Structures are given as C-alpha cells and as structure tokens.
Coordinates of C-alpha atoms and ligand atoms in Angstrom, one line a residue:
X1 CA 69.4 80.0 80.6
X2 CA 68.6 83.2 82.5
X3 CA 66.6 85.8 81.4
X4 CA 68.5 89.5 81.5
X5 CA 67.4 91.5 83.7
X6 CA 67.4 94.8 83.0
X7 CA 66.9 96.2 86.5
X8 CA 68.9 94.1 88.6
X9 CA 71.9 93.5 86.4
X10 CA 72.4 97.2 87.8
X11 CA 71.6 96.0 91.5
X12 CA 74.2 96.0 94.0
X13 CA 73.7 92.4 95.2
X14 CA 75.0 90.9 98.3
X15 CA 77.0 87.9 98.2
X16 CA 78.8 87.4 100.9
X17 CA 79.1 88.6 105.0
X18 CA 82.4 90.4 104.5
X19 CA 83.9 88.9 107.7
X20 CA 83.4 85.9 105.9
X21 CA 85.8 86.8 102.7
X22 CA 89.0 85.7 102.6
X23 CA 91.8 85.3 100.2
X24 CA 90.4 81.6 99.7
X25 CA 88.4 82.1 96.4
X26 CA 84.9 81.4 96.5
X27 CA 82.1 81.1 93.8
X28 CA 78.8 82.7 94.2
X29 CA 76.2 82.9 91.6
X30 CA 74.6 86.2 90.8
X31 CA 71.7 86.3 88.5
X32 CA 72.9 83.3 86.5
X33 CA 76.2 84.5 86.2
X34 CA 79.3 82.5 87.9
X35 CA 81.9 84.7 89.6
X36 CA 84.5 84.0 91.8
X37 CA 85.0 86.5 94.7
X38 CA 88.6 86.7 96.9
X39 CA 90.2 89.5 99.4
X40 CA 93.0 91.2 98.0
X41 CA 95.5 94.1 100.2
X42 CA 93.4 96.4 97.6
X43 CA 90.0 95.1 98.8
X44 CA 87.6 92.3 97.5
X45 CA 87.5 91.3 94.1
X46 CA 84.8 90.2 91.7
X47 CA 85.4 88.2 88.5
X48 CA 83.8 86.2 86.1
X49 CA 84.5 82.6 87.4
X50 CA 86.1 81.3 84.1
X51 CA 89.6 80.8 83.0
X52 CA 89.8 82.0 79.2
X53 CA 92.6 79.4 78.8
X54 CA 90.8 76.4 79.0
X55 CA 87.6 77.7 81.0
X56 CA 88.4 75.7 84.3
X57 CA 86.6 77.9 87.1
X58 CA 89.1 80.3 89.1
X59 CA 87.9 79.6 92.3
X60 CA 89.4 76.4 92.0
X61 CA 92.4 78.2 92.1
X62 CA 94.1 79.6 95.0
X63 CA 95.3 83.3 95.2
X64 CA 99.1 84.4 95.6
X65 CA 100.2 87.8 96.0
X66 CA 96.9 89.2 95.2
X67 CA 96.7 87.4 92.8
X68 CA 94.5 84.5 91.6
X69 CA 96.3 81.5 89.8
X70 CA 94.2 78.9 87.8
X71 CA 93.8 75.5 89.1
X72 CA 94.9 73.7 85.4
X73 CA 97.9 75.9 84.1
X74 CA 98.7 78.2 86.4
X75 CA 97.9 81.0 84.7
X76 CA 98.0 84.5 87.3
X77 CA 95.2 87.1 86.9
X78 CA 95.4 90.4 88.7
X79 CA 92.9 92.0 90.4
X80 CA 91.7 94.0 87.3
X81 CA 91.2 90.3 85.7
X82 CA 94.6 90.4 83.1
X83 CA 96.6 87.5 83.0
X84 CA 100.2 88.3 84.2
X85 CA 101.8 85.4 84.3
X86 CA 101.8 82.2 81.9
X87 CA 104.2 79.8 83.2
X88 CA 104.4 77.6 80.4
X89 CA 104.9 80.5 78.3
X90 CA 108.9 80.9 77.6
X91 CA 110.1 84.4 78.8
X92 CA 111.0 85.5 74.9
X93 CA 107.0 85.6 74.4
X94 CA 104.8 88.3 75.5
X95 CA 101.1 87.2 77.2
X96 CA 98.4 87.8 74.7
X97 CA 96.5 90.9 75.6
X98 CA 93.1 88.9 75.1
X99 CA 94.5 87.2 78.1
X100 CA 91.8 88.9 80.6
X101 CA 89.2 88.2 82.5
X102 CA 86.0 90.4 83.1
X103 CA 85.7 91.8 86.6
X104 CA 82.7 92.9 88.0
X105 CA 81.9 96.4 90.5
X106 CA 82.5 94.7 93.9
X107 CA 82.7 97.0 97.4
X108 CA 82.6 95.9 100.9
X109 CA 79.7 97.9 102.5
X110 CA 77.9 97.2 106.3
X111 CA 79.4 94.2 106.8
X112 CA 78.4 92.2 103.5
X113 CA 79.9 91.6 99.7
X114 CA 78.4 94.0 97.1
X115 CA 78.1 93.1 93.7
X116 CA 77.0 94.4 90.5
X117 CA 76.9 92.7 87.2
X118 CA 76.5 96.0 85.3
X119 CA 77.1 99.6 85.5
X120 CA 76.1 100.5 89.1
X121 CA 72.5 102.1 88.8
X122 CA 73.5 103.8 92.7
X123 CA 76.9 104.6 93.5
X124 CA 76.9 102.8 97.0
X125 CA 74.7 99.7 98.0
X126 CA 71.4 99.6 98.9
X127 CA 72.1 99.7 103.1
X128 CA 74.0 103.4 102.5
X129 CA 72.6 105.6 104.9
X130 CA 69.9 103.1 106.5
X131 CA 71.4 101.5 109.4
X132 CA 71.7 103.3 112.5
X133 CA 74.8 103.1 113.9
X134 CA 74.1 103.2 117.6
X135 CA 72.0 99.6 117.1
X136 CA 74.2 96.6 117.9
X137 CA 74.6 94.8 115.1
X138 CA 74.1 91.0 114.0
X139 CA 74.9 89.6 110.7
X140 CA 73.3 86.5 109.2
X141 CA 73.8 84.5 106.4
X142 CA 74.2 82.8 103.5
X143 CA 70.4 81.2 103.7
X144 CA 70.1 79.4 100.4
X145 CA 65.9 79.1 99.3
X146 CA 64.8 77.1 96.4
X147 CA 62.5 79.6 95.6
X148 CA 62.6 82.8 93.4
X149 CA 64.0 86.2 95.3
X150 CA 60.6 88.6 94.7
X151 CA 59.0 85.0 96.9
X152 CA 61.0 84.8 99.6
X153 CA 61.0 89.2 100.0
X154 CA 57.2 89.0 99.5
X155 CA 56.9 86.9 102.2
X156 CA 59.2 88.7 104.4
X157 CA 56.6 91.4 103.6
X158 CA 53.9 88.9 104.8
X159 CA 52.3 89.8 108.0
X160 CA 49.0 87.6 108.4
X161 CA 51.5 84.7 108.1
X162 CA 53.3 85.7 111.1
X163 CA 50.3 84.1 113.2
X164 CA 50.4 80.8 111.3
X165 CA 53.5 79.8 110.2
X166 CA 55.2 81.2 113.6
X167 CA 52.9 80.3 115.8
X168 CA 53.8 80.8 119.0
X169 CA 57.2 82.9 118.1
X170 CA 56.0 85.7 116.3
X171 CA 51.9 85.6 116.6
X172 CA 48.6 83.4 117.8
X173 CA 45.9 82.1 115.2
X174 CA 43.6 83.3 117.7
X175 CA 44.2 86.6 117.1
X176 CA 44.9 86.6 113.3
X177 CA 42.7 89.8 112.4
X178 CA 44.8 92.4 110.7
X179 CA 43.9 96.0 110.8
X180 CA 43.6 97.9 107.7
X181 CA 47.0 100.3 107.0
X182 CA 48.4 102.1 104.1
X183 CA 51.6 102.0 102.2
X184 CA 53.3 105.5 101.4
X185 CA 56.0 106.3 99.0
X186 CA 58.7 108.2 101.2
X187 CA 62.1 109.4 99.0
X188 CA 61.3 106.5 96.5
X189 CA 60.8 103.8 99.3
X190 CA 57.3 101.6 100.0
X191 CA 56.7 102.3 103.5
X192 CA 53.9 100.9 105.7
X193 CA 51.9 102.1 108.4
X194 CA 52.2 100.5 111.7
X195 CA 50.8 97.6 112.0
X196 CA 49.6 95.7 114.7
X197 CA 50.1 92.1 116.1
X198 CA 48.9 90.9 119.3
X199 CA 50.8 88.3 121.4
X200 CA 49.4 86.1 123.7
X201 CA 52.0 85.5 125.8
X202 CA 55.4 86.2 124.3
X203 CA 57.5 85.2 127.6
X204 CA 55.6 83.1 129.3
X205 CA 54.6 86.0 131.8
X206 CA 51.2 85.7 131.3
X207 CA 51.1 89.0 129.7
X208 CA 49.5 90.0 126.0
X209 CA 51.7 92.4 123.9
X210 CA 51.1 94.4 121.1
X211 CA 53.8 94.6 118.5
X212 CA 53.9 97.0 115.7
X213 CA 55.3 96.4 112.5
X214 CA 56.6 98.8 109.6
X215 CA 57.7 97.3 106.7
X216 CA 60.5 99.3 103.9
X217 CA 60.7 98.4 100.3
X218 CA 63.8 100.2 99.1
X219 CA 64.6 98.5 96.1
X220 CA 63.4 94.9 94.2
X221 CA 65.6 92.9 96.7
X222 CA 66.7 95.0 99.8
X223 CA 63.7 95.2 102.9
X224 CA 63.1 96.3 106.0
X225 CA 61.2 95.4 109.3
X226 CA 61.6 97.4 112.2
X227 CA 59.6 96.2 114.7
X228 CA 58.2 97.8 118.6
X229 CA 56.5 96.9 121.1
X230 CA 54.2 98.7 122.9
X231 CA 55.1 100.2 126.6
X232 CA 58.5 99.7 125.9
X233 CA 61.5 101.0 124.3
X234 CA 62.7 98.1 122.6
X235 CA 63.5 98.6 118.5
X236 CA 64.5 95.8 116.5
X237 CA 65.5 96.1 112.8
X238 CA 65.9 93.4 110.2
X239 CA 66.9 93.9 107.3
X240 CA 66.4 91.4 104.4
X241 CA 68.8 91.5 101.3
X242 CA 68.0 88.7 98.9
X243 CA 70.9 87.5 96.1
X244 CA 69.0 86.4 92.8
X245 CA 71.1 83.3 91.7
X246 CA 68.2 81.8 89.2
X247 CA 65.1 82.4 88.5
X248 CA 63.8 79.9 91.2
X249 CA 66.5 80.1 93.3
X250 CA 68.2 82.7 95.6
X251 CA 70.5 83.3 98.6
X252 CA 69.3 85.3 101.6
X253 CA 71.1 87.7 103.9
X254 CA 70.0 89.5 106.9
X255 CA 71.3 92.5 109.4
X256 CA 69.8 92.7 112.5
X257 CA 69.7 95.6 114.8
X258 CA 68.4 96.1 118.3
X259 CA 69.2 98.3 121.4
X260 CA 68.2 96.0 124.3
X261 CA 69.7 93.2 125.6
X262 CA 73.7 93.9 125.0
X263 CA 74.7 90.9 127.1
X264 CA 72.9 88.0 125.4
X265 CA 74.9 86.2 122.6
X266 CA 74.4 86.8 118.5
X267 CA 73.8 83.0 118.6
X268 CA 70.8 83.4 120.5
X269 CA 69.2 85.6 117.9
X270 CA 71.1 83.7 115.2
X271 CA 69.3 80.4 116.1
X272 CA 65.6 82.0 116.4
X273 CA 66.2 84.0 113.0
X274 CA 67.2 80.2 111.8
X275 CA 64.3 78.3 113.2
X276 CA 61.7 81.6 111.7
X277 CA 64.0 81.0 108.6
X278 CA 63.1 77.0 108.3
X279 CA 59.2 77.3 109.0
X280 CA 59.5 80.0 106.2
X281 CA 61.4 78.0 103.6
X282 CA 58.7 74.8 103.9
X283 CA 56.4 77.6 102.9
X284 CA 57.7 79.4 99.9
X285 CA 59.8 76.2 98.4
X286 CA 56.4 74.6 97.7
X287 CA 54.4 78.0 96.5
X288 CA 53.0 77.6 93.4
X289 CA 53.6 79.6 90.3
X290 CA 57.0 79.6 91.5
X291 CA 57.4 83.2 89.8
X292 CA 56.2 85.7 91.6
X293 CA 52.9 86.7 89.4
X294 CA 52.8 90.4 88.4
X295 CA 49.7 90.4 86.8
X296 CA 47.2 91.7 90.0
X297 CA 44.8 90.1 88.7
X298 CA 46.3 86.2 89.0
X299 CA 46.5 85.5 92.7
X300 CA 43.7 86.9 95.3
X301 CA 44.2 89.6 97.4
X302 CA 43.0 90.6 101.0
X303 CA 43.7 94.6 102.4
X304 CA 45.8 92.9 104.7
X305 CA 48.2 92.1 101.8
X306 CA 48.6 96.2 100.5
X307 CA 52.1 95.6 101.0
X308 CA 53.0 92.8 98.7
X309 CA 50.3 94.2 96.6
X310 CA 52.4 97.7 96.5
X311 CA 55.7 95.4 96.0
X312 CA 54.4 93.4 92.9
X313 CA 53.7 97.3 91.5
X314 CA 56.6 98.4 91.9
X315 CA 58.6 94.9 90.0
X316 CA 56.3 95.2 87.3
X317 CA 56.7 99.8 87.2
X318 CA 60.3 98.5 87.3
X319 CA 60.2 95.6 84.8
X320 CA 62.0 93.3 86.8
X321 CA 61.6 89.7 85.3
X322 CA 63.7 87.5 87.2
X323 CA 61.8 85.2 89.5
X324 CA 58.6 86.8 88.4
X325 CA 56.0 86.3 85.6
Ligands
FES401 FE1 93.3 78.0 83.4 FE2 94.7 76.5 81.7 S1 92.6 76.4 82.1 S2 95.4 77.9 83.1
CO402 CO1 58.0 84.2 108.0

C-alpha cells in the first residue's frame, strides 16, 4: 500500500502528452491509485480504473459514444462515471444509482494530461503562466524510472553531476569546480542563481563555452532549467514534470523550449534528451535510501548542492511523504 499524501493528492499530475490521448482507454497510475484516462467530444476523462460490477479494469474496455463500456458485461459509464446502460438488465428495471464510478479533476493544459486525485489545491496546472509562447516547443515522454519522484527531480536539480554522468554532452571532469550561488524564493518558487559550467569543446570547434544554468522549483514535482550560453543568444528551457505512481517508482515528462535552430528535427533533441535520460536512470535506479531523506542531517552536503538542499526544505515545510523519508 501507499502512503496518502497530503500534498500531492491535491497536485495536478501529468499523465499523459495530450496528443497522445485518444478515445482508446488507457491506465496510468497516479500516486497508487489506478485510473483509466480516454478523450471524449467533452474533453479527456479521468476515472477510477475499476468496474463496481465485478471490478474488471475499464480500460480494458473500449469507449462508444463518449462513453466507456466494460470489458466483462458491458456495462456503459458516462463521462461523469454513472453507469447508463446495463445490457443484461431487462428494460422494466431501472440501473441502481450506486451504479457509478468516481471521476477524478482531469484538464488538458500545454500539451500534457493533468490530473488530480483530490480537490485541486490550484485551479490550473502547474505549467499556467510559465512557458513562453514564442519558444518552439518539444514534448517528451512517458520516461518510466524505478526510482522515487523527489529522486529523479533532485537530480534534475543536480549540477556537479552534469560533468560526470554526461561527460562529454553536458560537462568535462576536468573542469568539475562549481561556483558558490544562492537560491531565492521568487512568488513562492526556489530559484537559483546562475550558475556556471564550462565546456571544453561542445562542437568539436575547438572552442570552450560557458553555460549558465538557473534552476525553478515551482512545486514538489514540476522543475525548471533554462539554460544560456555565453556570447550568444541561444535560450533553452526544460521543464521536468514528474508523475508519482509509487513510492519508488514514477513516470517522467518533459517540455522543451528553445529559440534557435527551427529547422532541425524534434527527434534530434528527442534522442539526446533520451540518451541524458538513460545515463541518468543507471544513476538514480541504484541510489540508496531509495526515499529521498528529509532529515538534513542523513546524507552529506557540499555548497554546490544548495539547490537540492533548498528542495528537501521545501518537501519536508510541505510534508510531502511519498518517495521520501
Ligand atoms: Fe464490468 Fe461486469 S465487471 S460489466
Ligand atoms: Co542528468
């Protein structure tokens, strides 16, 4: 079993790229919970992934005129999770009215799936009013991590990695030192300094270059990177949204944004953001406690690590407890 979460049962989660919805019905898992998700002419729907007649899972169903019909009996659900339709039910006798399914808050927002288990803590997803719209866009996803969610965030959040891990992508061991920056609280974000990381030789022109990093916290599973490079105009954003499915398990999204480059295919970035993705997932599959440790006191920490440091704070001032100790 679970634990309840307190916090992010009222979490929009992402669990799906909406272009990627259809009125096929799929299950995804959000904190523990089984629901089945499915486009309707009214918009996606979100219920729990359970028949009441003989709790067979819906999304082994198929859906018919917006509406979902059970695998075993038949039986039709709307889109507000009441059964309409039993077709072994002779017309003289009514449907019972305990006949229903729960639904769950679901919206289509910036390209992805929103769910909420709960009552919605924010009205609109976490993404609402942070991507800018004159970036072209990229969306990426479903990356499923056998490791906790507040893991594979924190080590988004990660830069002395960067050098080690992506070697020769993203950073040089040589040049591993990390300058000492700060991490502000801006409109109830985390928000980092700059910070810098020196490449070698990016593209093979011989030529060192100094990236800058700022890293956004905006809530316990929704992060930013936005990344320059110095001398140029370049901006690239990435955002990381992060679906808690167990405690030690989780499915990750990403958006990313850029304003160079128009003519070179998503699948280009696509496949880099894949091969970053792999080196990071033999990393934090194998870390050890596999919840992320609240208690600043259990793991050691460098200056250089402010940020996660900052992001543990904020889980515990939270009280967030799934995938983390
Ligand atoms: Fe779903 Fe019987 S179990 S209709
Ligand atoms: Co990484």
């Amino acid at each position: 079993m679970i634990r309840k979460d307190p916090v992010l049962e009222h979490e929009w989660h992402p669990v799906a790229i909406a272009a990627d919805v259809s009125d096929t019905p799929k299950q995804v898992i959000v904190l523990g919970e089984k629901v089945v998700i499915f486009r309707t002419k009214q918009g996606v729907k979100a219920m729990k992934d359970l028949c009441i007649h003989r709790g067979v899972p819906l999304s082994l169903g198929r859906v018919e005129n917006d509406q979902i019909v059970c695998a075993y009996h038949g039986w039709c659900y709307d889109g507000d999770g009441r059964c309409v339709r039993i077709p072994s039910l002779p017309p003289t006798q009514a449907i019972p009215l305990k006949a229903k399914t729960h639904t769950y808050p679901c919206t289509e927002q910036h390209g992805f799936v929103w769910v909420c288990l709960g009552e919605p803590r924010e009205e609109l997803p976490p993404l609402a009013g942070k991507v800018e719209e004159a970036l072209l866009p990229i969306w990426m996803g479903p990356y499923p991590v056998q490791a906790s969610a507040p893991r594979v965030i924190e080590n988004f959040l990660d830069v002395s990695h960067l050098m080690f891990v992506h070697e020769g992508l993203l950073g040089d061991s040589e040049f591993a030192e990390i300058k000492d920056y700060n991490v502000h609280q801006v409109d109830g974000a985390l928000i980092t300094d700059e910070i810098v990381v020196f490449q070698p030789d990016p593209d093979g022109r011989g030529v060192g270059v100094n990236n800058r990093y700022i890293y956004e916290i905006y809530t316990p599973c929704c992060v930013k990177l936005v990344k320059r490079s110095e001398g140029s105009e370049e901006e690239f954003h990435l955002f990381l949204i992060v679906l808690p499915e167990t405690e030690t398990t989780c499915t990750a999204f990403m958006l990313q944004l850029r304003n160079y480059s128009p003519e070179v295919p998503d699948q280009v970035f696509i496949d880099f953001q894949n091969t970053l993705l792999e080196q990071d997932k033999r990393i934090v599959e194998e870390q050890k406690p596999e919840l992320l440790p609240l208690d600043l006191q259990a793991e050691l920490h460098l200056k250089c690590d402010r940020v996660a440091i900052a992001y543990r704070r904020r889980l515990r001032e939270l009280g967030v407890t799934i995938g983390t100790d």
